[in-house]
Every structure is written in structure tokens, then in C-alpha cells.
CSV table of C-alpha atoms in Angstrom, one decimal:
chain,number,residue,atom,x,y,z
A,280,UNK,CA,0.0,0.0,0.0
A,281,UNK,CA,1.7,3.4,-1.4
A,282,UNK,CA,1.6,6.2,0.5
A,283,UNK,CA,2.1,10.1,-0.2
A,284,UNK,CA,5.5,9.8,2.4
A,285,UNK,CA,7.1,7.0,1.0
A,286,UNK,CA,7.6,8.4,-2.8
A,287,UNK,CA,7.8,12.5,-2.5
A,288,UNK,CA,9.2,12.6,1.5
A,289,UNK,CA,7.5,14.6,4.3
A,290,UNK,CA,4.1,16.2,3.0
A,291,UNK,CA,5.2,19.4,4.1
A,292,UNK,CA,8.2,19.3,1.7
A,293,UNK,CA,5.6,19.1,-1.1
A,294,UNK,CA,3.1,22.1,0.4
A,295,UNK,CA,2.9,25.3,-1.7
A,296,UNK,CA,1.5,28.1,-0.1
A,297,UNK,CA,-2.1,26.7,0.5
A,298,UNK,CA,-2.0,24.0,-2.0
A,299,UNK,CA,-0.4,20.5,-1.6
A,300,UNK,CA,-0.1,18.4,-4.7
A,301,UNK,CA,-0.3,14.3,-4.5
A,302,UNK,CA,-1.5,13.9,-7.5
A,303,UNK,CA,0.3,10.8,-9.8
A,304,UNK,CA,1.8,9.6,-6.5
A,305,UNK,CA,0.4,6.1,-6.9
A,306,UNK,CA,-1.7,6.6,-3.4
A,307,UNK,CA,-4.3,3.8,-2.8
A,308,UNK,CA,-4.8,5.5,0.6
A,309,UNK,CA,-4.9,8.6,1.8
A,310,UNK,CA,-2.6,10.0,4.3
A,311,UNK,CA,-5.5,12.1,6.5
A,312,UNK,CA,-3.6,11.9,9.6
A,313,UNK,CA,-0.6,13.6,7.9
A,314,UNK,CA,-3.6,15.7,5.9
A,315,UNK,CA,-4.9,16.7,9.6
A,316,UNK,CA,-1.6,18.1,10.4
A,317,UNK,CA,-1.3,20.7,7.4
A,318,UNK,CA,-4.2,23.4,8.1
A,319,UNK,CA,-2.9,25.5,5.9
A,320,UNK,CA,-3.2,23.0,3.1
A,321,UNK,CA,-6.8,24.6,1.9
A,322,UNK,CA,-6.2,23.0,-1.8
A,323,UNK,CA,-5.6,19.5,-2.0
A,324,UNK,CA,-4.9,17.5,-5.4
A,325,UNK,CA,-5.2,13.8,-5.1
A,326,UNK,CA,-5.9,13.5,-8.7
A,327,UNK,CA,-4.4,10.4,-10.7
A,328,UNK,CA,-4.1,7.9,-8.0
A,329,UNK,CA,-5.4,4.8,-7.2
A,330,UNK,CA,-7.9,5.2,-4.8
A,331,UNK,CA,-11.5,3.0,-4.2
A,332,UNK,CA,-12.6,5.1,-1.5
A,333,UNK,CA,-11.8,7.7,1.5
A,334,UNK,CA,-11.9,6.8,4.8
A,335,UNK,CA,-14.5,8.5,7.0
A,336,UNK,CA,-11.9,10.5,8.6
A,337,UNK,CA,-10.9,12.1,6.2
A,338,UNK,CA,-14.1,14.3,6.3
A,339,UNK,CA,-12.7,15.6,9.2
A,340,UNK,CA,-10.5,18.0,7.0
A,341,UNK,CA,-13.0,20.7,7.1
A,342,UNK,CA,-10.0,23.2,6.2
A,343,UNK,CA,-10.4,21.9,2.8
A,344,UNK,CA,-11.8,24.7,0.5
A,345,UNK,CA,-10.5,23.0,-3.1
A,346,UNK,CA,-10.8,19.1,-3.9
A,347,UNK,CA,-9.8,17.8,-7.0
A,348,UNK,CA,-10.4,13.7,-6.6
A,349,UNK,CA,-10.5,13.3,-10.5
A,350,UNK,CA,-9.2,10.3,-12.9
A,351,UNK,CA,-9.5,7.6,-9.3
A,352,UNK,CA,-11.7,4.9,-9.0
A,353,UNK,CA,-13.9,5.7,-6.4
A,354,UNK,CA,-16.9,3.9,-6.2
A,355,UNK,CA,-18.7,6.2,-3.6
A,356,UNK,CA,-18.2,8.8,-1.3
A,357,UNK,CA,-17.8,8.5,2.9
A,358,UNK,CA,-21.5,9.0,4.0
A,359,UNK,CA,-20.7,11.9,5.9
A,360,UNK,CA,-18.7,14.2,3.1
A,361,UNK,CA,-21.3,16.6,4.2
A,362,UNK,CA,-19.2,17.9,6.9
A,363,UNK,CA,-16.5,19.3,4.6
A,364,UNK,CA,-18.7,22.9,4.8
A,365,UNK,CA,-15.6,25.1,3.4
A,366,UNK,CA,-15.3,23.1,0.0
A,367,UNK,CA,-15.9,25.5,-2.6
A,368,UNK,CA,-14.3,23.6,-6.0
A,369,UNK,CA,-14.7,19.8,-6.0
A,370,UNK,CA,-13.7,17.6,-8.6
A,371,UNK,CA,-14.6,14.3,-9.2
A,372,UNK,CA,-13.8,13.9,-13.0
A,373,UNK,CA,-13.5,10.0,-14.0
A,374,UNK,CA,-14.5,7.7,-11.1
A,375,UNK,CA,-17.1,5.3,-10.6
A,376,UNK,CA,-19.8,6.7,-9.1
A,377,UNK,CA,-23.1,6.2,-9.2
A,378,UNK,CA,-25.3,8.3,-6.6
A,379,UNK,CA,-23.6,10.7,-4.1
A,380,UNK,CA,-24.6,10.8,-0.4
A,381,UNK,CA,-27.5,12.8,0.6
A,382,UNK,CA,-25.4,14.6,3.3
A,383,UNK,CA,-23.7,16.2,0.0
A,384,UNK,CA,-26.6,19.0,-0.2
A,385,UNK,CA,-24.8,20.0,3.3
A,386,UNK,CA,-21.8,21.5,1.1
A,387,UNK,CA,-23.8,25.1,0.4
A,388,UNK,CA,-20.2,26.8,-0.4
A,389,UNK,CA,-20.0,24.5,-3.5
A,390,UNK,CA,-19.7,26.4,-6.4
A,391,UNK,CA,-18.0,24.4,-9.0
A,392,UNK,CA,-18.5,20.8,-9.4
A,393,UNK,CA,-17.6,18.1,-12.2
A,394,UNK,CA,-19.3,14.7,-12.0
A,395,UNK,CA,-18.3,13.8,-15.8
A,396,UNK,CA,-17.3,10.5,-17.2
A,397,UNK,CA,-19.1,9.1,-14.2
A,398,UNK,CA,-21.7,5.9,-14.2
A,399,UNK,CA,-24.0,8.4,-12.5
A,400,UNK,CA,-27.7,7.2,-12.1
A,401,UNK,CA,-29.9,8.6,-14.7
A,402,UNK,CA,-32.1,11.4,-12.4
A,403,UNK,CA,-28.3,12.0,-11.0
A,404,UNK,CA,-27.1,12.5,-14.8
A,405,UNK,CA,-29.6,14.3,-15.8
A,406,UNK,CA,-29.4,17.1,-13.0
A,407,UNK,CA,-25.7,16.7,-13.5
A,408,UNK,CA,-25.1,17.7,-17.1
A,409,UNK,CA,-22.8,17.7,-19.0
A,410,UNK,CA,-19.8,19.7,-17.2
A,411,UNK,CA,-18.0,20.7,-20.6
A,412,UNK,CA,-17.0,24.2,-19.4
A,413,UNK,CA,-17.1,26.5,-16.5
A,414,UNK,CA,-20.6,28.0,-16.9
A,415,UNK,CA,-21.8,23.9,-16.5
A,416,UNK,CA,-19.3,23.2,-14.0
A,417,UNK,CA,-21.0,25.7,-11.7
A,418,UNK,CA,-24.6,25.2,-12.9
A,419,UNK,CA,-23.8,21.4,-11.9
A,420,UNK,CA,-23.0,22.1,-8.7
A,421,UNK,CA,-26.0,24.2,-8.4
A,422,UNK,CA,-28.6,22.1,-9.4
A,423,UNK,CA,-26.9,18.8,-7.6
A,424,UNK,CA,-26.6,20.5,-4.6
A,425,UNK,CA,-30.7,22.0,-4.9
A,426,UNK,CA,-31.3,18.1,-6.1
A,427,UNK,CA,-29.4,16.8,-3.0
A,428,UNK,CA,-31.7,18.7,-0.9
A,429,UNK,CA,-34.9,17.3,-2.3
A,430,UNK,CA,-33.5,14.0,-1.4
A,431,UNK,CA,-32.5,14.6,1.9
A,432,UNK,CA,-36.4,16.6,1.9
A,433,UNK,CA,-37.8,13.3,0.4
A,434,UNK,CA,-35.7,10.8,2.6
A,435,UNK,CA,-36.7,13.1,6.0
A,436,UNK,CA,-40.4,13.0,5.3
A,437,UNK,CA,-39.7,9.5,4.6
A,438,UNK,CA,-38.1,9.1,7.9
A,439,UNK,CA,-40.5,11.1,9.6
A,440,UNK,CA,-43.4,8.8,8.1
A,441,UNK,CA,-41.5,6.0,9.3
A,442,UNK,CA,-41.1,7.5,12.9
A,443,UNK,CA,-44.5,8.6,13.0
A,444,UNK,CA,-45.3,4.7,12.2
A,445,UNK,CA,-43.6,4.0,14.7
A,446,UNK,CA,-45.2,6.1,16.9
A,447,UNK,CA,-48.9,4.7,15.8
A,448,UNK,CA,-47.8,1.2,16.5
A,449,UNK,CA,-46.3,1.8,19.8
A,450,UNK,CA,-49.6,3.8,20.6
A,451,UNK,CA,-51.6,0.9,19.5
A,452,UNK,CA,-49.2,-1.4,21.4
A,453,UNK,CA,-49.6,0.6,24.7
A,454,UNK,CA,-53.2,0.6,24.3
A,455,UNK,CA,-53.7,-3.0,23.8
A,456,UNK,CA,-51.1,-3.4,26.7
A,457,UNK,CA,-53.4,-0.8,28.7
A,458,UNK,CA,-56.7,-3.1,27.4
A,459,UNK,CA,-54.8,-6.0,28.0
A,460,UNK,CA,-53.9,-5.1,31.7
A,461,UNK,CA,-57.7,-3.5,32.3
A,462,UNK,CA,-59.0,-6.8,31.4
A,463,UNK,CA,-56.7,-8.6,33.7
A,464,UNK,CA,-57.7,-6.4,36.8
A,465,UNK,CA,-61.0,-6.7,36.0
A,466,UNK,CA,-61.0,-10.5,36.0
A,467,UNK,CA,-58.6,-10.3,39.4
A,468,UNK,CA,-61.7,-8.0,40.7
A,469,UNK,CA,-64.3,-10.7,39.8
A,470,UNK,CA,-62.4,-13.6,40.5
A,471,UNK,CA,-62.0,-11.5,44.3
A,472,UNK,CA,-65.9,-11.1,44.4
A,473,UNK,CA,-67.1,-14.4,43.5
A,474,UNK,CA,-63.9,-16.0,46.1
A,475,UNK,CA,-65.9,-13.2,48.8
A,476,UNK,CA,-69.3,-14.4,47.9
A,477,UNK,CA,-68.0,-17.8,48.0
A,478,UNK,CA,-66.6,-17.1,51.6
A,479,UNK,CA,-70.1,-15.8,52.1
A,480,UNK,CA,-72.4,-18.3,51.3
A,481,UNK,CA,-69.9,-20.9,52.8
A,482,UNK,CA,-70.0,-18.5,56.4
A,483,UNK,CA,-73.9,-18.7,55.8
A,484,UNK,CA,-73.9,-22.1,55.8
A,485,UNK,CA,-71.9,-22.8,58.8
A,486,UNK,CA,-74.1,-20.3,60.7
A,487,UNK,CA,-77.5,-22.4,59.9
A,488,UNK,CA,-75.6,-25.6,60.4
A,489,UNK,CA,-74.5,-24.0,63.9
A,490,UNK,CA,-78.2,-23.3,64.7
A,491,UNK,CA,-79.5,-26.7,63.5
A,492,UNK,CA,-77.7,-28.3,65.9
A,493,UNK,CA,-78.6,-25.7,68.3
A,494,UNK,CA,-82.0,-26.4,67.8
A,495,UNK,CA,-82.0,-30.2,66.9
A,496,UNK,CA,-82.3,-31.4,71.0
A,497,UNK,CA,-85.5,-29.0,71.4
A,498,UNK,CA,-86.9,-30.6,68.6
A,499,UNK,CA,-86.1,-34.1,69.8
A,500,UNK,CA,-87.3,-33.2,73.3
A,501,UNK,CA,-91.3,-32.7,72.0
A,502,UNK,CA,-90.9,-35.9,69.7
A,503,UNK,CA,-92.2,-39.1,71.2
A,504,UNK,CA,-89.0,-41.6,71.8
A,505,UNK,CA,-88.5,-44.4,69.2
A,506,UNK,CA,-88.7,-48.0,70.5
A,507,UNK,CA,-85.3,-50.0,71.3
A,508,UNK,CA,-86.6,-52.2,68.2
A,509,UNK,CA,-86.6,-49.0,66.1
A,510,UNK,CA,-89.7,-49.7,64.6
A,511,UNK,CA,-92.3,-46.6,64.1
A,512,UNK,CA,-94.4,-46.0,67.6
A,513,UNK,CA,-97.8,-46.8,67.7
A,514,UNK,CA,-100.3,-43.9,67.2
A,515,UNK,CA,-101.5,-42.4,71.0
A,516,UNK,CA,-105.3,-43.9,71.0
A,517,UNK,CA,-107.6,-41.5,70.4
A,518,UNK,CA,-107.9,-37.8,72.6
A,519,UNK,CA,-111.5,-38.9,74.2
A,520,UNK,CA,-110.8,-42.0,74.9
A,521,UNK,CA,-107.4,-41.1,76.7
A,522,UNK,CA,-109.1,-38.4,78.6
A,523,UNK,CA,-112.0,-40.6,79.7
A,524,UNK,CA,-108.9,-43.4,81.1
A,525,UNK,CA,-107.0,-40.6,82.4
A,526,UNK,CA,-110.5,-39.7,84.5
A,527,UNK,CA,-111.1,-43.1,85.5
A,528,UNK,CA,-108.1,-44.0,87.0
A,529,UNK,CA,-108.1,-41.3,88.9
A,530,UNK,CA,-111.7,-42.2,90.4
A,531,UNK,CA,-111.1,-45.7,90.4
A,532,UNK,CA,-108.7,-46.1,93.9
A,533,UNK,CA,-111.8,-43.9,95.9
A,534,UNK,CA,-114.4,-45.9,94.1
A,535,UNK,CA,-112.6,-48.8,94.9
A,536,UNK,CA,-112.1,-47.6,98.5
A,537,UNK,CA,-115.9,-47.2,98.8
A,538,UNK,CA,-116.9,-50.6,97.5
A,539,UNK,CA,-114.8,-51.7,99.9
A,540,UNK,CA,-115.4,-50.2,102.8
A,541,UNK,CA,-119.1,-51.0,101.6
A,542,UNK,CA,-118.7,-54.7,101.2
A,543,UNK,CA,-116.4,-54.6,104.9
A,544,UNK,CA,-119.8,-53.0,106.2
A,545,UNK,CA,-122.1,-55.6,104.7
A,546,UNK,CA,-120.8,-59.0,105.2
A,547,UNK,CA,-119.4,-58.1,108.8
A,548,UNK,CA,-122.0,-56.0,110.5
A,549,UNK,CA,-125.6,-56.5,111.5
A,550,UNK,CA,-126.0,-54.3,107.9
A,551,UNK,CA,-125.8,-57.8,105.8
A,552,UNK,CA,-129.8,-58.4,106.7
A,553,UNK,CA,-130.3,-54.9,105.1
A,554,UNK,CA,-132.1,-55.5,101.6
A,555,UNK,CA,-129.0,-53.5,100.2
A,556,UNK,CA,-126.2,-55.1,101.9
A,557,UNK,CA,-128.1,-58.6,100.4
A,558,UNK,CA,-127.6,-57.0,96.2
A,559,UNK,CA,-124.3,-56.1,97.5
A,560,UNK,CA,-123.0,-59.6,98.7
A,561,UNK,CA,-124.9,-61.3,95.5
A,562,UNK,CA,-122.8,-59.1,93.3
A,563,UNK,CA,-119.3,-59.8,95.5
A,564,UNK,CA,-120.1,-63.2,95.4
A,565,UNK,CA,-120.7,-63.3,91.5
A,566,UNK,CA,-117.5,-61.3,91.3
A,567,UNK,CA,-115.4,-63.6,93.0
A,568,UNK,CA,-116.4,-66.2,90.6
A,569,UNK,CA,-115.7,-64.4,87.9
A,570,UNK,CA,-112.1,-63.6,89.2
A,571,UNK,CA,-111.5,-67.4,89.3
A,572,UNK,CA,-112.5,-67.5,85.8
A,573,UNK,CA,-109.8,-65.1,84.9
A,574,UNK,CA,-112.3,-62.9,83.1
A,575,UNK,CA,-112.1,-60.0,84.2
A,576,UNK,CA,-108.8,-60.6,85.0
A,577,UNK,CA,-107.5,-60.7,81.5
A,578,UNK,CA,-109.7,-58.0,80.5
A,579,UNK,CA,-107.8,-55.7,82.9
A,580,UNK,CA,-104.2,-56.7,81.5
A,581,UNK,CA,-105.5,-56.6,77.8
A,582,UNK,CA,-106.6,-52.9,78.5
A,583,UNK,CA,-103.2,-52.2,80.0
A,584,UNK,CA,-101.3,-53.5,77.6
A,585,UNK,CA,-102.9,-51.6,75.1
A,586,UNK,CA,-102.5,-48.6,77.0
């Protein structure tokens, strides 16, 4: 790789004034850092070398106020040649370009430009022209520059539209988020109200259970006790008829008590003659054959054991 230094010496031996000539120097590189250190080189000819392309650094020599790039082969310029604000004469005769960076319409000092024998697009061409003399040379860098702008114009808009794309789909990405989170505190809040009703009805339930039991032994005090056998118990004989028993056993120890003390009285006193006292031993004496029949007797314990 050839640089300026190793075929004409120290750059500063070659500096004229304000202008440094490399040209036919065989450079396929540029020496910027050596470039960097010569301010006063305002005019720089790098013409008839060998160079593809420029480094982005060398942008950085915004000293620069004349150019002359012609007969390399660049292919395209750094993307930021914008910066070099000062250039007033640039010339890019016979390279290989096609389209030139959209941060060229930054260079609003350029007044001459040449962009002939170039495979320029067509639209770039044709705002171009065709750079035969000096009234062309400065129209071309006119109307490139004024077309430059109209593609950075075109390519901001562009950019723009894209951001504000952007902008519209994060909007519609935050609002579905913000749906999408609604939705999920408004399940959390039903989810919490239907586990609180839940709790609820299940509180609700204990509570009745609680007072079933509490009242379970009150209702099983007024019901009638089952038999040992389990079986259903017998249906309580009739109200009149209990009532008339209930009556008659409570007369029958006093009624008792007077036929005996009746019967005592008429067999053992001088009352048995009495016509009375007679009907009254005929019936005792029937009765006590009837008690050795069992009769009455069984009629007694079949009435008791219905009872």
C-alpha cells in the first residue's frame, strides 16, 4: 500500500502556499492523519491515483476549500462528506460513481463541481449535465446541490413517516397493553368477588348448620322416643278415649275404696240383713267367681297393655 510519504518525502516538503499536490503519487490511501496536520493546506490535489474510496476520517479536513479527486476509482463517497462545509471547488472527473450521499446537499459553499465520465444514475445525470466548461461546472454544482436537498427533503419526510409509524404502532401497542392489563384487573376484581361471595355463602352455611344443631335437642325433646326395636311407635289412642282413662283412673282407687269399705260394712256387720247389703254380697259373690274365671282378669291386662 503506497503512501504520499514514501515516494515525495515529508508532506510538508511538497506544500505550496495553501496548496499540496499528490496527484500521480500512486496513493491507494490517503494519508488524512498527515492531511490533519497541514491546516494551511486549503487546496488539496489527489488526482491520478489509485484510490477506491476515502476513509470517514478524512471528512474531518474541514480546512479543505478546493478538492480535486479526479481520474480515481472511487466507487462512492464517505456518508458523511457533508461535513466538509468550506469546499468550494470539487472535482470528481472519471471515477465510478453512481449516486452521491444525501449529506452532499450540506456542502452550500460548493460552487464548481464536475461529475463527468461518471456511471451516474440517470435522475443524477440528468441534473448533472454535461460539465463541458465553466458556466456547466457551476450550474452542476448548483442544481446537484438544490437536487441533493430534495433527497434529503424526500428521505426526512420518509423518515418522519417512518417515525411517526412508529409512533402509531407503539400507541396501539400501549393501548392494547393498557386493554390488555384492564381486562386482567377486571378478572382479578371478579375472581376476588365471587372468592368473597364464596366465603359468604360458605359462612352462611356454617351459621345455619351452627343453629341446626342448636335447635336439633329441642326438637327431639317434643318428639315421642323411638322403641329399642326402632320400629315406628304406635299412634296415641284417640284424645276422648285417653281423657276418659285418664278420668277413670283417677276415680277408680276412691271408688274402689268405697266398695270396699261398703262390702267390709255388709258382710261383717248386723247391715248384711239390710235389703242393700243382700244386692251387694250377691254381686261380691258373682264377682269372685268371675275372678276365678280369669275374666275380668284378663280384660284388665288386655286394656293395660294396650295402653
Amino acid at each position: 500500500m503506497t503512501k504520499a510519504g514514501s515516494k515525495g518525502g515529508n508532506l510538508r516538503d511538497k506544500l505550496d502556499g495553501n496548496e499540496l499536490d499528490l496527484s500521480l503519487s500512486d496513493l491507494n490511501e490517503v494519508p488524512v492523519k498527515e492531511l490533519a496536520a497541514l491546516p494551511k493546506a486549503t487546496i488539496l490535489d489527489l488526482s491520478c491515483n489509485k484510490l477506491s474510496s476515502l476513509p470517514s476520517d478524512f471528512c474531518g479536513l474541514t480546512h479543505l476549500v478546493k478538492l480535486d479527486l479526479s481520474k480515481n476509482k472511487l466507487q462512492h463517497l464517505p456518508a458523511d462528506f457533508g461535513r466538509l462545509v468550506n469546499l468550494q471547488h470539487l472535482d470528481l472527473l472519471n471515477n465510478r460513481l453512481v449516486t452521491l450521499p444525501v449529506s452532499f446537499a450540506q456542502l452550500k459553499n460548493l460552487k464548481w463541481l464536475d461529475l463527468k465520465d461518471n456511471p451516474l444514475d440517470p435522475v443524477l445525470a440528468k441534473v448533472a449535465g454535461d460539465c463541458l466548461d465553466e458556466k456547466q461546472w457551476k450550474q452542476c454544482a448548483n442544481k446537484v446541490l438544490q437536487h441533493m436537498k430534495a433527497v434529503q427533503a424526500d428521505q426526512e419526510r420518509e423518515r418522519q413517516g417512518q417515525l411517526e409509524v412508529e409512533r402509531q404502532a407503539e400507541k396501539k401497542r400501549e393501548a392494547k397493553q393498557r386493554a390488555k392489563e384492564a381486562q386482567e384487573r377486571e378478572l382479578r376484581k371478579r375472581e376476588k368477588a365471587e372468592e368473597k361471595e364464596r366465603r359468604r355463602k360458605e359462612y352462611d352455611a356454617l351459621k345455619a348448620s351452627k343453629r341446626e344443631q342448636e335447635n336439633k335437642p329441642k326438637k327431639e325433646a317434643h318428639q315421642a322416643p323411638k322403641s329399642k326395636s326402632g320400629s315406628r311407635p304406635r299412634k296415641p289412642p284417640p284424645r276422648k278415649h285417653t281423657r276418659s282413662w285418664a278420668v277413670l283412673k283417677l276415680l277408680l282407687p276412691l271408688l274402689l275404696l268405697c266398695v270396699a269399705g261398703g262390702l267390709v260394712a255388709c258382710r261383717v256387720t248386723a247391715l248384711q240383713q239390710q235389703p242393700l247389703c243382700t244386692s251387694v254380697n250377691t254381686i261380691y259373690d258373682n264377682a269372685v267367681q268371675g275372678l276365678r274365671r280369669h275374666e275380668i282378669l284378663q280384660w284388665i291386662l288386655q286394656t293395660d297393655s294396650q295402653q
